[in-house]
mmCIF file of C-alpha atoms and ligand atoms in Angstrom:
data_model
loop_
_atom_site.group_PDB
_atom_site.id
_atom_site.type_symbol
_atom_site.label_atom_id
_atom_site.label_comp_id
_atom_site.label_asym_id
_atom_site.label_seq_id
_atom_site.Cartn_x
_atom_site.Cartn_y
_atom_site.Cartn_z
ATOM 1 C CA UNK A 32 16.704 19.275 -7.837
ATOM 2 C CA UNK A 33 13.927 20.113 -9.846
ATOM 3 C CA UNK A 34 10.468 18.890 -8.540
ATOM 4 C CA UNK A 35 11.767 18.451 -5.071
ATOM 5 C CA UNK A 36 13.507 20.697 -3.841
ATOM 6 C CA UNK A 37 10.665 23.284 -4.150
ATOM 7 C CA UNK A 38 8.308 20.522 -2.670
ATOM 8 C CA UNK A 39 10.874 20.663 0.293
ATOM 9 C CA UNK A 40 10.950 24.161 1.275
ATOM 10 C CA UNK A 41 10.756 25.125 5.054
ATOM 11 C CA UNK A 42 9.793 28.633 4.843
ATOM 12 C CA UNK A 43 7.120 27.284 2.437
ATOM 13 C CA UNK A 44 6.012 24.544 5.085
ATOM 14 C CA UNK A 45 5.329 27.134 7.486
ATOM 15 C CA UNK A 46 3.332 29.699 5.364
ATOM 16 C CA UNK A 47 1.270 26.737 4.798
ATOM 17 C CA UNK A 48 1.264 25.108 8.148
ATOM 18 C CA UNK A 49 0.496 28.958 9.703
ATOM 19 C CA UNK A 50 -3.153 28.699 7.248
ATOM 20 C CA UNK A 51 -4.198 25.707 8.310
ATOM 21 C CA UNK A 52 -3.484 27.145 11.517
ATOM 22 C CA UNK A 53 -5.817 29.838 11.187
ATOM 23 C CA UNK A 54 -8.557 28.048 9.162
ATOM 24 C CA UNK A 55 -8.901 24.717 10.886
ATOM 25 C CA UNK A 56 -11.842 25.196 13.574
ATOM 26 C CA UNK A 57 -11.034 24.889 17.111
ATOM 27 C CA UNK A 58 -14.208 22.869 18.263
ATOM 28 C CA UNK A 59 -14.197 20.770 14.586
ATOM 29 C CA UNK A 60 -12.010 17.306 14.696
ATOM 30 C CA UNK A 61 -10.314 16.608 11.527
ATOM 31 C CA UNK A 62 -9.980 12.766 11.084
ATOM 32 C CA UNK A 63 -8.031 12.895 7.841
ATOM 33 C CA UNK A 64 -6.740 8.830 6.466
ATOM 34 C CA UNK A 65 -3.801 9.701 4.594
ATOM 35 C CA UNK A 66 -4.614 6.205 2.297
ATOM 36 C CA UNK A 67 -1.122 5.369 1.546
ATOM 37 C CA UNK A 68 1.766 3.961 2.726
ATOM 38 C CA UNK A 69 4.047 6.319 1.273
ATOM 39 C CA UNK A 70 2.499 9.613 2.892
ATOM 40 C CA UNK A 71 2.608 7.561 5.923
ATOM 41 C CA UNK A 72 6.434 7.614 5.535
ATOM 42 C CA UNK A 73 6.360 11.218 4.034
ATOM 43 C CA UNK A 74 4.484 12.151 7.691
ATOM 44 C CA UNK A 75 7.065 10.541 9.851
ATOM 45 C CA UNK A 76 9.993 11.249 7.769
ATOM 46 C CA UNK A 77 9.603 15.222 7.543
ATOM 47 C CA UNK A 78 7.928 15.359 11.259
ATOM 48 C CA UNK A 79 4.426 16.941 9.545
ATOM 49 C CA UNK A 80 2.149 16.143 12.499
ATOM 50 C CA UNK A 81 4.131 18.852 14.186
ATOM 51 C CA UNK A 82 3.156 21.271 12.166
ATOM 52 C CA UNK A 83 -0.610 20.514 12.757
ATOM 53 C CA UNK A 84 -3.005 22.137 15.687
ATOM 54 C CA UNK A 85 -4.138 19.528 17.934
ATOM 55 C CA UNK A 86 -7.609 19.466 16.157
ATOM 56 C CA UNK A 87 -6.312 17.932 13.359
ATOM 57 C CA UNK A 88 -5.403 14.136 13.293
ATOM 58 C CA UNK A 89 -3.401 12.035 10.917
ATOM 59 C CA UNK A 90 -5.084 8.394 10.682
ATOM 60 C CA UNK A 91 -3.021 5.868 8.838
ATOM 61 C CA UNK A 92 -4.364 3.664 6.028
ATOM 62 C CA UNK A 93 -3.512 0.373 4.543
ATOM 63 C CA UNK A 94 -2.025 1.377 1.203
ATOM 64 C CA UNK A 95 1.178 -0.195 2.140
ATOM 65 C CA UNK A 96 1.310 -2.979 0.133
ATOM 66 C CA UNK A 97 3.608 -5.639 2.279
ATOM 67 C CA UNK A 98 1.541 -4.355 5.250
ATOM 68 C CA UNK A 99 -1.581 -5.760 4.350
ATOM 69 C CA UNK A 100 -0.623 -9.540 2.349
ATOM 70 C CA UNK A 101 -2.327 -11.776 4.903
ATOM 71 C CA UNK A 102 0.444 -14.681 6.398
ATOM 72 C CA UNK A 103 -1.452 -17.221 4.620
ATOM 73 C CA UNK A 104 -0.157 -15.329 1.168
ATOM 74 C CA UNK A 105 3.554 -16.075 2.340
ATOM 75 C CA UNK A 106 2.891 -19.396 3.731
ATOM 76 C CA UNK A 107 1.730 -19.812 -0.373
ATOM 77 C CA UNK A 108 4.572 -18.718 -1.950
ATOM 78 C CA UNK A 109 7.361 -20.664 1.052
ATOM 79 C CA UNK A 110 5.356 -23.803 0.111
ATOM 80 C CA UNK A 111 5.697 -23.664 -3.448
ATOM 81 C CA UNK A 112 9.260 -23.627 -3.220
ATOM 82 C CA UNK A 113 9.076 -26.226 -0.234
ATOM 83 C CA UNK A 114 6.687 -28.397 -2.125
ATOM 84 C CA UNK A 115 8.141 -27.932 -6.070
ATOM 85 C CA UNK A 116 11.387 -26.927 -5.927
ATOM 86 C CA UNK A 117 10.795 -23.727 -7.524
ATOM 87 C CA UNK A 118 12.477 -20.661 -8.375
ATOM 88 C CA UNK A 119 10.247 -17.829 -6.299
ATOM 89 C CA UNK A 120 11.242 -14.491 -7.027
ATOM 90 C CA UNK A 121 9.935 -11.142 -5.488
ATOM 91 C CA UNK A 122 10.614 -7.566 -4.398
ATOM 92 C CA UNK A 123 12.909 -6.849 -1.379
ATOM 93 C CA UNK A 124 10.323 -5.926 1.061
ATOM 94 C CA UNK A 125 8.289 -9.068 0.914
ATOM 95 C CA UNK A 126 11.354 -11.303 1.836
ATOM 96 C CA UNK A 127 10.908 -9.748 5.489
ATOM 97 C CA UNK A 128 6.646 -10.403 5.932
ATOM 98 C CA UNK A 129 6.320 -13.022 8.586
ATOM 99 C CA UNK A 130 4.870 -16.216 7.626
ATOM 100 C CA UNK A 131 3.588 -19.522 9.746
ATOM 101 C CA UNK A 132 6.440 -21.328 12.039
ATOM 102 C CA UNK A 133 8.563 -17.971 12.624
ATOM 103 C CA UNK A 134 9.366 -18.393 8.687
ATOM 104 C CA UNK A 135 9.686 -15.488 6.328
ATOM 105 C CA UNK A 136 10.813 -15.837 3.041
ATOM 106 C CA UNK A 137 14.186 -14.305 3.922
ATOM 107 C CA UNK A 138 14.176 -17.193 6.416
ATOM 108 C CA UNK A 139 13.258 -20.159 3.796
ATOM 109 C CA UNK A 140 16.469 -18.554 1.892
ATOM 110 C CA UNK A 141 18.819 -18.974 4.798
ATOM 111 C CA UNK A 142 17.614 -22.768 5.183
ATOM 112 C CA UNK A 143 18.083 -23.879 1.364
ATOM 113 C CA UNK A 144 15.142 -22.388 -0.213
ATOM 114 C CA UNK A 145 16.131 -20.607 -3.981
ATOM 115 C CA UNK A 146 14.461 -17.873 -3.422
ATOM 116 C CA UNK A 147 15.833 -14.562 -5.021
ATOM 117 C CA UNK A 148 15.555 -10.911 -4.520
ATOM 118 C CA UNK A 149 14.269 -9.024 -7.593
ATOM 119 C CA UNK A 150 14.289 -5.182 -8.393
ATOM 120 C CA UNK A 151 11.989 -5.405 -11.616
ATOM 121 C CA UNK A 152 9.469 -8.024 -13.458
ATOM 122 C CA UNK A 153 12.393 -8.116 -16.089
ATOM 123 C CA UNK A 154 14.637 -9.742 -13.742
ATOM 124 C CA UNK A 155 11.957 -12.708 -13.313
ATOM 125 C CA UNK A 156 11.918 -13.379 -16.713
ATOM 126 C CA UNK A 157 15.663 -13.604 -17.256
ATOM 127 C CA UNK A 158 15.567 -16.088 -14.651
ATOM 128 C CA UNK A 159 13.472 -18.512 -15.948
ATOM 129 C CA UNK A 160 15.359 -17.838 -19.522
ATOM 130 C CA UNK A 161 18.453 -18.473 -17.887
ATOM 131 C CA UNK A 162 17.167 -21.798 -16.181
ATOM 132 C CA UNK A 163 14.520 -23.623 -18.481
ATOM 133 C CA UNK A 164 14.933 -26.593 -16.781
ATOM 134 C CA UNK A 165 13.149 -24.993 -13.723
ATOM 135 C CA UNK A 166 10.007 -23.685 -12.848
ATOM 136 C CA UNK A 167 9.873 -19.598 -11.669
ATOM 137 C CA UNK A 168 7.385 -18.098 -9.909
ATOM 138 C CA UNK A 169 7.551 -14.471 -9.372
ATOM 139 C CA UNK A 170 5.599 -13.271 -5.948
ATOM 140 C CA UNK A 171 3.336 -10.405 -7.215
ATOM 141 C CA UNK A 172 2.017 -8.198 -4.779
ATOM 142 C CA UNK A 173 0.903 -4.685 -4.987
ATOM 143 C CA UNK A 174 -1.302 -2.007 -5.621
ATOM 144 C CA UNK A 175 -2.363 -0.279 -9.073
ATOM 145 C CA UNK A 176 1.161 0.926 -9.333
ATOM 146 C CA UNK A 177 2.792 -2.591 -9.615
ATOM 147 C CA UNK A 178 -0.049 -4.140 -11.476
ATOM 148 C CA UNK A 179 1.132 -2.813 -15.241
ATOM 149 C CA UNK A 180 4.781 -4.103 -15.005
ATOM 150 C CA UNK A 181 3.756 -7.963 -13.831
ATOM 151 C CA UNK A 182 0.966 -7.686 -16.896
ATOM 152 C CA UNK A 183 3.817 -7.042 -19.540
ATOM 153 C CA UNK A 184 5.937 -9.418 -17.738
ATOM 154 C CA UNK A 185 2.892 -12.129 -18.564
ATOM 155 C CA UNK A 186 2.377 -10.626 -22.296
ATOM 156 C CA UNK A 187 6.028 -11.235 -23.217
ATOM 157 C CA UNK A 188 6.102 -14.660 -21.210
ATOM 158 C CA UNK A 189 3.167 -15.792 -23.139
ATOM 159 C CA UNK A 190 4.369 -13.778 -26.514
ATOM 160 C CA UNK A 191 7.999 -15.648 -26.226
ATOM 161 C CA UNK A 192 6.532 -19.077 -25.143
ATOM 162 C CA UNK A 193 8.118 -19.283 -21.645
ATOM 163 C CA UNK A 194 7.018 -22.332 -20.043
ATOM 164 C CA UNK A 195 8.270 -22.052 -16.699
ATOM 165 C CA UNK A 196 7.447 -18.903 -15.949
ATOM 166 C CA UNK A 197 3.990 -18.299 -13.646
ATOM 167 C CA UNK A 198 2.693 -15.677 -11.326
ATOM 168 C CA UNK A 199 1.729 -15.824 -8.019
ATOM 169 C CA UNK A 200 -0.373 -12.861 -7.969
ATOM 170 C CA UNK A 201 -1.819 -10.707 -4.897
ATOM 171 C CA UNK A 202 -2.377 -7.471 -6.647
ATOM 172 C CA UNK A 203 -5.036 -5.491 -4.856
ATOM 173 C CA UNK A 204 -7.273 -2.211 -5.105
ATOM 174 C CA UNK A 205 -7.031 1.208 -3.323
ATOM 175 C CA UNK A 206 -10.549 1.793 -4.304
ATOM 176 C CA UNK A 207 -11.684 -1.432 -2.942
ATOM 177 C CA UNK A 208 -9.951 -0.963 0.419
ATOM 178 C CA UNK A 209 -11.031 2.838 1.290
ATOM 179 C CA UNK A 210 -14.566 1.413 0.720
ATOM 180 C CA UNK A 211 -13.737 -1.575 3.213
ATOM 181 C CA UNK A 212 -12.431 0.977 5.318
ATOM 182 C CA UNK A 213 -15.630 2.946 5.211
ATOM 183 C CA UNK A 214 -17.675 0.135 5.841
ATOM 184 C CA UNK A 215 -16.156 -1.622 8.745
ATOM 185 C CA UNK A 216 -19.112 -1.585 11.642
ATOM 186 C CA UNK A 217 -17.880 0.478 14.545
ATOM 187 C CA UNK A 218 -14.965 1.384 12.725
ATOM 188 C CA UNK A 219 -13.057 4.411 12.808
ATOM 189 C CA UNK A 220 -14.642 7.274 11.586
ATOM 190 C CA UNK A 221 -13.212 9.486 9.231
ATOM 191 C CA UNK A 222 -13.694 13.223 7.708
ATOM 192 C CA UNK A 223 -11.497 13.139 4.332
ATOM 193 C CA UNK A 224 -8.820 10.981 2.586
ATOM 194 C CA UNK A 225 -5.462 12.627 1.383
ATOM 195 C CA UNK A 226 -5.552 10.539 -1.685
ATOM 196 C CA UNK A 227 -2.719 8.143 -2.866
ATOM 197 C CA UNK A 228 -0.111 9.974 -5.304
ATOM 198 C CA UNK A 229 1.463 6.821 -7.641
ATOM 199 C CA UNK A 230 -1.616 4.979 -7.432
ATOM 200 C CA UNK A 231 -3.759 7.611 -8.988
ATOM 201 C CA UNK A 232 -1.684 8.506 -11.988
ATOM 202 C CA UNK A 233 -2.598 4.858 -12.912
ATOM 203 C CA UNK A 234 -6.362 4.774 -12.256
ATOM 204 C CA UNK A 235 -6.536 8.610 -12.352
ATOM 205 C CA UNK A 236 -8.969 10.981 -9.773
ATOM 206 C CA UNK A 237 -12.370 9.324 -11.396
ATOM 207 C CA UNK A 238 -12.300 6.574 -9.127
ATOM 208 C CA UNK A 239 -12.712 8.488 -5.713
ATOM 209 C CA UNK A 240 -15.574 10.173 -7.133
ATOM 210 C CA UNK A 241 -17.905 7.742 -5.342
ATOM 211 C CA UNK A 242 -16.288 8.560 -1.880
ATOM 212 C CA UNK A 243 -17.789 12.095 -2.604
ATOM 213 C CA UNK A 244 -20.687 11.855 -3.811
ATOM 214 C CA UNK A 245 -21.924 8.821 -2.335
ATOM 215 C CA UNK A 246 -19.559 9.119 1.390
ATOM 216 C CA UNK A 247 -19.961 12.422 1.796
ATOM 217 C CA UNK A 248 -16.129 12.209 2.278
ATOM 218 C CA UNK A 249 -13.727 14.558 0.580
ATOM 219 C CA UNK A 250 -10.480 13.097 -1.298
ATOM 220 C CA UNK A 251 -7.670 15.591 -1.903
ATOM 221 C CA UNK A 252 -4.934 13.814 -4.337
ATOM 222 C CA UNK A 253 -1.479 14.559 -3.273
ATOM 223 C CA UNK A 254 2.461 13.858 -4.579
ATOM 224 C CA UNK A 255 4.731 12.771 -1.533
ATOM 225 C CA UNK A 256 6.439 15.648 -1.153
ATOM 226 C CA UNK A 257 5.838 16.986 2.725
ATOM 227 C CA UNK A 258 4.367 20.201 0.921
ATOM 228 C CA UNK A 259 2.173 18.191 -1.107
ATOM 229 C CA UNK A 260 0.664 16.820 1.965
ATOM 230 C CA UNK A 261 1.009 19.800 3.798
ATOM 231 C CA UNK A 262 -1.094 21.659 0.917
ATOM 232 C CA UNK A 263 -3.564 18.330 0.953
ATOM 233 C CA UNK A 264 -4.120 18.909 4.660
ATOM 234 C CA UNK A 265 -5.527 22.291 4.177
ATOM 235 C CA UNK A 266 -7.632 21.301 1.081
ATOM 236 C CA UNK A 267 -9.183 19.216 3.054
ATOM 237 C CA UNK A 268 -9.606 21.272 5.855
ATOM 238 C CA UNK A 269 -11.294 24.217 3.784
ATOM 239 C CA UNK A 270 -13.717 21.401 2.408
ATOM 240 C CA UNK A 271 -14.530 20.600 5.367
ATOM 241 C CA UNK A 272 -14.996 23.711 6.976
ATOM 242 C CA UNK A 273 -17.393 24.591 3.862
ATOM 243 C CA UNK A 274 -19.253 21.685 4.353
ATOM 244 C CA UNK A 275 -18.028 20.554 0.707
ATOM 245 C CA UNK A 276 -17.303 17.366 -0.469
ATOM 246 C CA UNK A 277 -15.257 16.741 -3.499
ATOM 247 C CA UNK A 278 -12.010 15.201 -5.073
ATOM 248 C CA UNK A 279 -9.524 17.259 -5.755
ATOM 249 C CA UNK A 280 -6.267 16.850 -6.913
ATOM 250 C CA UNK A 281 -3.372 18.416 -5.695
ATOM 251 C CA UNK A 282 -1.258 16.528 -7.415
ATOM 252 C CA UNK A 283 -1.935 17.690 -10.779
ATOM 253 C CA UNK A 284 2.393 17.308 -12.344
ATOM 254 C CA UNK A 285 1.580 13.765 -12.511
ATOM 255 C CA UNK A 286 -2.397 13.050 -11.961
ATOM 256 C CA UNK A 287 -5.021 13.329 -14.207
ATOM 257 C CA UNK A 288 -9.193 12.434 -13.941
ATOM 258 C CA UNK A 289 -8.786 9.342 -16.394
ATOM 259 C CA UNK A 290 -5.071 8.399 -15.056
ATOM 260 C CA UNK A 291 -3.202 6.204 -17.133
ATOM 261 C CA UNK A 292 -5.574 4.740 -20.043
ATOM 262 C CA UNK A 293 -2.534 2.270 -21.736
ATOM 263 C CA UNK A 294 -1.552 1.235 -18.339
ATOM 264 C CA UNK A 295 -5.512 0.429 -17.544
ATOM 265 C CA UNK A 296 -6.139 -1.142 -20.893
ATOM 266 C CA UNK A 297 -2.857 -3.491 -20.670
ATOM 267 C CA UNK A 298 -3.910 -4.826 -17.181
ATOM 268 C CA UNK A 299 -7.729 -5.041 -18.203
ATOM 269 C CA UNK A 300 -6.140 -7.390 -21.099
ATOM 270 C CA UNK A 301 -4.223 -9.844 -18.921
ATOM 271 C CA UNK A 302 -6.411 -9.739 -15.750
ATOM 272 C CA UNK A 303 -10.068 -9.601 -14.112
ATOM 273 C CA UNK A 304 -11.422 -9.368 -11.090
ATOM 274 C CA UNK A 305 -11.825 -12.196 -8.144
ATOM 275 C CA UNK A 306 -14.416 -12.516 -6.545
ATOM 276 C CA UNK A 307 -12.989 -11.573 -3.153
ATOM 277 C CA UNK A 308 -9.597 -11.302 -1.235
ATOM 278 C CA UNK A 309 -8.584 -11.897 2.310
ATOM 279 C CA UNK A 310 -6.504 -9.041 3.262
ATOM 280 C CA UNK A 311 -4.225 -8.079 6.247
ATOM 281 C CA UNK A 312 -6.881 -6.397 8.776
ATOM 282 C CA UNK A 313 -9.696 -5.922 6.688
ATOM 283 C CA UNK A 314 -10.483 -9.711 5.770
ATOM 284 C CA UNK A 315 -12.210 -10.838 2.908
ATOM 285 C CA UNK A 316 -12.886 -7.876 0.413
ATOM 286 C CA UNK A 317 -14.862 -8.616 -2.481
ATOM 287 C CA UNK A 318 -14.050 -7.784 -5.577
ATOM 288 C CA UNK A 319 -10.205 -6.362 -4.018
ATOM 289 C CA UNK A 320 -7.958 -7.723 -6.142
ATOM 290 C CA UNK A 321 -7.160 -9.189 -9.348
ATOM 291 C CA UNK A 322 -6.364 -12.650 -10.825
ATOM 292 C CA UNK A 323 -5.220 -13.739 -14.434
ATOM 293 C CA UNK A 324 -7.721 -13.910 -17.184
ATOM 294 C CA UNK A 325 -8.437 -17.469 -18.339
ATOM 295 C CA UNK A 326 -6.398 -17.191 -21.120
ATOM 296 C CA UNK A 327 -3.514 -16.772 -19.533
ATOM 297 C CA UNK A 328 -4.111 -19.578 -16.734
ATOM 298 C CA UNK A 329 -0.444 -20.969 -17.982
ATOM 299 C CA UNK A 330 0.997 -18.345 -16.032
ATOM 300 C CA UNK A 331 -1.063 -18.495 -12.912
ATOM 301 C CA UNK A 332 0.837 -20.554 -10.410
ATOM 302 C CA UNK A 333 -2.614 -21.052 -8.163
ATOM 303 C CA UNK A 334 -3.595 -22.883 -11.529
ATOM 304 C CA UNK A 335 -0.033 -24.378 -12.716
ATOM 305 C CA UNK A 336 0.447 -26.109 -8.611
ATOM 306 C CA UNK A 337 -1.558 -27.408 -6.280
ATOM 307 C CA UNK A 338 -1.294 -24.623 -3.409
ATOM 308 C CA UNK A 339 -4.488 -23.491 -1.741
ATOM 309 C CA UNK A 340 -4.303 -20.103 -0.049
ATOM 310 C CA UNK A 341 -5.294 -20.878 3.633
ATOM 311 C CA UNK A 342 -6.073 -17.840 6.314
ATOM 312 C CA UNK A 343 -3.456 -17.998 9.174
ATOM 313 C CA UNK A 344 -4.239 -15.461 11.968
ATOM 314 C CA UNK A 345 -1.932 -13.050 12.703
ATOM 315 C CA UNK A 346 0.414 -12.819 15.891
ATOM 316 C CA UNK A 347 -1.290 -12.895 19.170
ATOM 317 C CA UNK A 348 0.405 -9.744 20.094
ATOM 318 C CA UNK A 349 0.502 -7.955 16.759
ATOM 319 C CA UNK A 350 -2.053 -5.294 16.184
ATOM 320 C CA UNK A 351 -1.557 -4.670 12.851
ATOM 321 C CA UNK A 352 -4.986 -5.326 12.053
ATOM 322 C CA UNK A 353 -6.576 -2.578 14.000
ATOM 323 C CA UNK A 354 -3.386 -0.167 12.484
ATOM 324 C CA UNK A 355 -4.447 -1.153 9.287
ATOM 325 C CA UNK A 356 -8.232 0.033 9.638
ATOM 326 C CA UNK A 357 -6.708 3.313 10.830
ATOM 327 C CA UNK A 358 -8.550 2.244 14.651
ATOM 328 C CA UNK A 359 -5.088 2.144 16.432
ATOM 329 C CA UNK A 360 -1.485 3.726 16.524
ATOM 330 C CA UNK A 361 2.171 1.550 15.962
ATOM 331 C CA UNK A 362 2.871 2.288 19.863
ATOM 332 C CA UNK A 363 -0.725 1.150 21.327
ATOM 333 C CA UNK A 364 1.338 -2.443 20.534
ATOM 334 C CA UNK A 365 2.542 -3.772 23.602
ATOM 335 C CA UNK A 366 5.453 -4.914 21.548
ATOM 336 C CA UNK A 367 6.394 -2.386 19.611
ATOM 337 C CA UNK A 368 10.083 -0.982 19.619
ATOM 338 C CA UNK A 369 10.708 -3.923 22.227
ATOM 339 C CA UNK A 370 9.866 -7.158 20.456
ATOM 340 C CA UNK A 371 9.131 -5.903 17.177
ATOM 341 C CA UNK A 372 11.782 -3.739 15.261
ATOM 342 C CA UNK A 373 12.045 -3.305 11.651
ATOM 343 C CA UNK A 374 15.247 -5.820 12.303
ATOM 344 C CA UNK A 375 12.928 -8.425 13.579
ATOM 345 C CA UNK A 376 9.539 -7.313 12.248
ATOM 346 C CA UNK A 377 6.798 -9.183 14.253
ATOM 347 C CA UNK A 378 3.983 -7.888 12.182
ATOM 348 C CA UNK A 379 4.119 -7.112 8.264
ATOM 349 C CA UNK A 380 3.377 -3.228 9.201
ATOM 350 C CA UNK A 381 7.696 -3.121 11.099
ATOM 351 C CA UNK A 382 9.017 -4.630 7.516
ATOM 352 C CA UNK A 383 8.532 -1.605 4.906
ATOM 353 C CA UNK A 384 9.614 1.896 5.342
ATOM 354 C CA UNK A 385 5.957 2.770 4.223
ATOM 355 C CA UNK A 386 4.556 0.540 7.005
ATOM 356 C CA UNK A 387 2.948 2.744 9.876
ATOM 357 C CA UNK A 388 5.238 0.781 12.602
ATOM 358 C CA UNK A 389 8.407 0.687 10.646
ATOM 359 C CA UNK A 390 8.308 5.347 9.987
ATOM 360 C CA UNK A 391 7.023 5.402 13.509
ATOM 361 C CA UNK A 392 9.731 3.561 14.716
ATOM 362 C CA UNK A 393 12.639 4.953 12.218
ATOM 363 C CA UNK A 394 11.752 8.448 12.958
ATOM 364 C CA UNK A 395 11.489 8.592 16.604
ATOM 365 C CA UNK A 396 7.586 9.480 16.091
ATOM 366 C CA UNK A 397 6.622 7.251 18.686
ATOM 367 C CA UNK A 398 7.634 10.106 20.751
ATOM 368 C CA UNK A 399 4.718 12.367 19.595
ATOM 369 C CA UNK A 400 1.964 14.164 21.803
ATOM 370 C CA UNK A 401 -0.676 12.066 22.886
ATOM 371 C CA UNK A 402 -3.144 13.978 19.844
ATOM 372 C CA UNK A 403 -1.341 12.747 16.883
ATOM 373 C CA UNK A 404 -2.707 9.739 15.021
ATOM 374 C CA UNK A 405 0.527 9.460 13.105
HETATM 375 S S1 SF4 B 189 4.728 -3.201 16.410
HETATM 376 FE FE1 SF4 B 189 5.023 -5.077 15.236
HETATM 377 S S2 SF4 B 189 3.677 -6.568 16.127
HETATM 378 FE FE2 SF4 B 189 2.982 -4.551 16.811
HETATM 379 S S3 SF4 B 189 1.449 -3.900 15.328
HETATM 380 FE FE3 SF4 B 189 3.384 -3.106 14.624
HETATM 381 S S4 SF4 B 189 4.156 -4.667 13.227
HETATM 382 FE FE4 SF4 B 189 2.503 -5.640 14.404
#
């Protein structure tokens, strides 16, 4: 298949993984936070960390987006539905993210609650079209990759009229988090980010710039192919090793510096910036994530109901907090693979197969030496 099957190839794997063999330096540590969820998975999946000396270490990030929506974001959405009676409709994934009193919107479903699984924004709106009569919140959670799709869905909800159609939105900002990441006190230190792939054809390579310049802390784009990391890895590494620090992009069939200017413009049109954002393990983030304009406060179910997000802390036994800032690994939990399995996810970082407990777990990776950080 074209586009992956050369991003697949074995013999090409090991060419690479025999360079960064030779050119990563015994007595340097490579920290490398692969940012995203989906390299996370890539990593498990095709068993990369094998393929690496012991010098270099794979830290997790936490651009998974179900991983990091705080309980308190679910407990928001189950009560709307509890309290009004609405319609909530969301992705797959974020059925499964533990809420307050061992709920979970999956759960809420299998007591009464309408809620409904959705594969695209388009599916929302048919909804409500299909039941004026009741009110339809779609759950919108996400990174810069989901943002653009819930913006049209608001356009052509406030472009057709639809009344009973609102948002509940939680879309957040890779750039925002990597600098939360950075500036956690005592947290874990880091020598280069493999960048996120999807993300960054939306907000292009411009916006890691300041992680370069200002960090001292090279970014290296990549796609989500295992050579694209592979290659990533030993970008990073030669950066590193020439005391360089840049962004690159290795991901240049689908990146560019600017990214996607229509997709940026449409979601600069419907939404703006709030002021700050509790998320999953790094707490309140200023300036994180996004909220519907003014204009468009029709659609913004925080506006439309009465439901006030309130912080709920996580599990007692859940560490997907200190996951999520890249500080520990899916089997330093005492109840991982035991308690919590991606059938009965504990912790929002078991639900997703981009969560660091969930690829662990799925791919056996749990099993790794002692030096890997994936
Ligand atoms: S194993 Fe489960 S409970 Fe533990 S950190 Fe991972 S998701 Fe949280």
């Amino acid at each position: 298949m074209k586009y992956v099957d050369e991003f697949r190839d074995g013999e090409l794997a090991r060419n690479i993984a025999a360079n960064i063999k030779r050119e990563a330096d015994s007595s340097i540590d490579y920290r490398l936070m692969e940012f995203c969820g989906g390299h996370t998975h890539a990593i498990s999946r095709y068993g990369l960390t094998d393929l690496l000396p012991a010098s270099v270490r794979l830290i997790h990030g936490p651009g998974c987006p179900v991983c990091v929506l705080p309980v308190g974001r679910v407990d928001q959405a189950i009560n709307l539905v509890r309290d009004y009676g609405v319609i909530l409709c969301t992705y797959a994934d974020t059925m499964r993210v533990p809420a307050s009193n061992n709920l979970s919107l999956m759960r809420a479903k299998a007591a009464g609650a309408d809620v409904r699984m959705i594969y695209s924004t388009q599916d929302a709106l048919k909804i409500a079209r299909d039941n004026p009569q009741r009110q339809v919140v779609f759950l919108a959670i996400g990174f810069e990759t989901t943002t653009p799709p819930t913006a049209v869905a608001v356009k052509q909800a406030a472009a057709e009229g639809l009344k009973n159609f609102s948002i509940l939105c939680n879309h957040v900002l890779t750039p925002a988090a990597m600098h939360a990441i950075l500036d956690v006190k005592n947290g874990v230190s880091l020598d280069g980010f493999v960048g996120p792939a999807h993300v960054s054809t939306v907000i292009g390579s411009k916006p890691y710039e300041p992680f370069a310049n200002n960090y001292r802390k090279p970014v290296v784009i990549a796609g989500f192919e295992p050579l694209d990391v592979m290659q990533a890895i030993l970008m990073l590494i030669r950066q590193i090793n020439e005391n360089r620090a840049v962004v690159e992009n290795e991901f240049t069939r689908a990146v560019t510096r600017e990214g996607n200017l229509k997709a940026q413009a449409l979601v600069a049109e419907i939404f703006e910036l709030r002021d700050t954002f509790e998320w999953r393990g790094l707490g309140s983030v200023p300036h994180s994530a996004l909220k519907l304009r003014a204009e468009f406060a029709d659609f913004d179910a925080e506006t439309k109901f009465s439901v006030d997000y309130v912080a709920v802390p996580d599990h007692k036994a859940c560490e997907c907090a200190t996951i999520l800032r890249g500080e520990k690994r899916p089997q330093e939990c005492k109840i991982f693979g035991t308690v919590c399995t991606p059938e009965n996810p504990v912790g929002s970082c078991m639900v997703s197969s981009e969560g660091a407990c969930a690829a662990h777990y799925s791919y056996g990776r749990f099993r790794e030496t002692a030096h890997s950080h994936t």
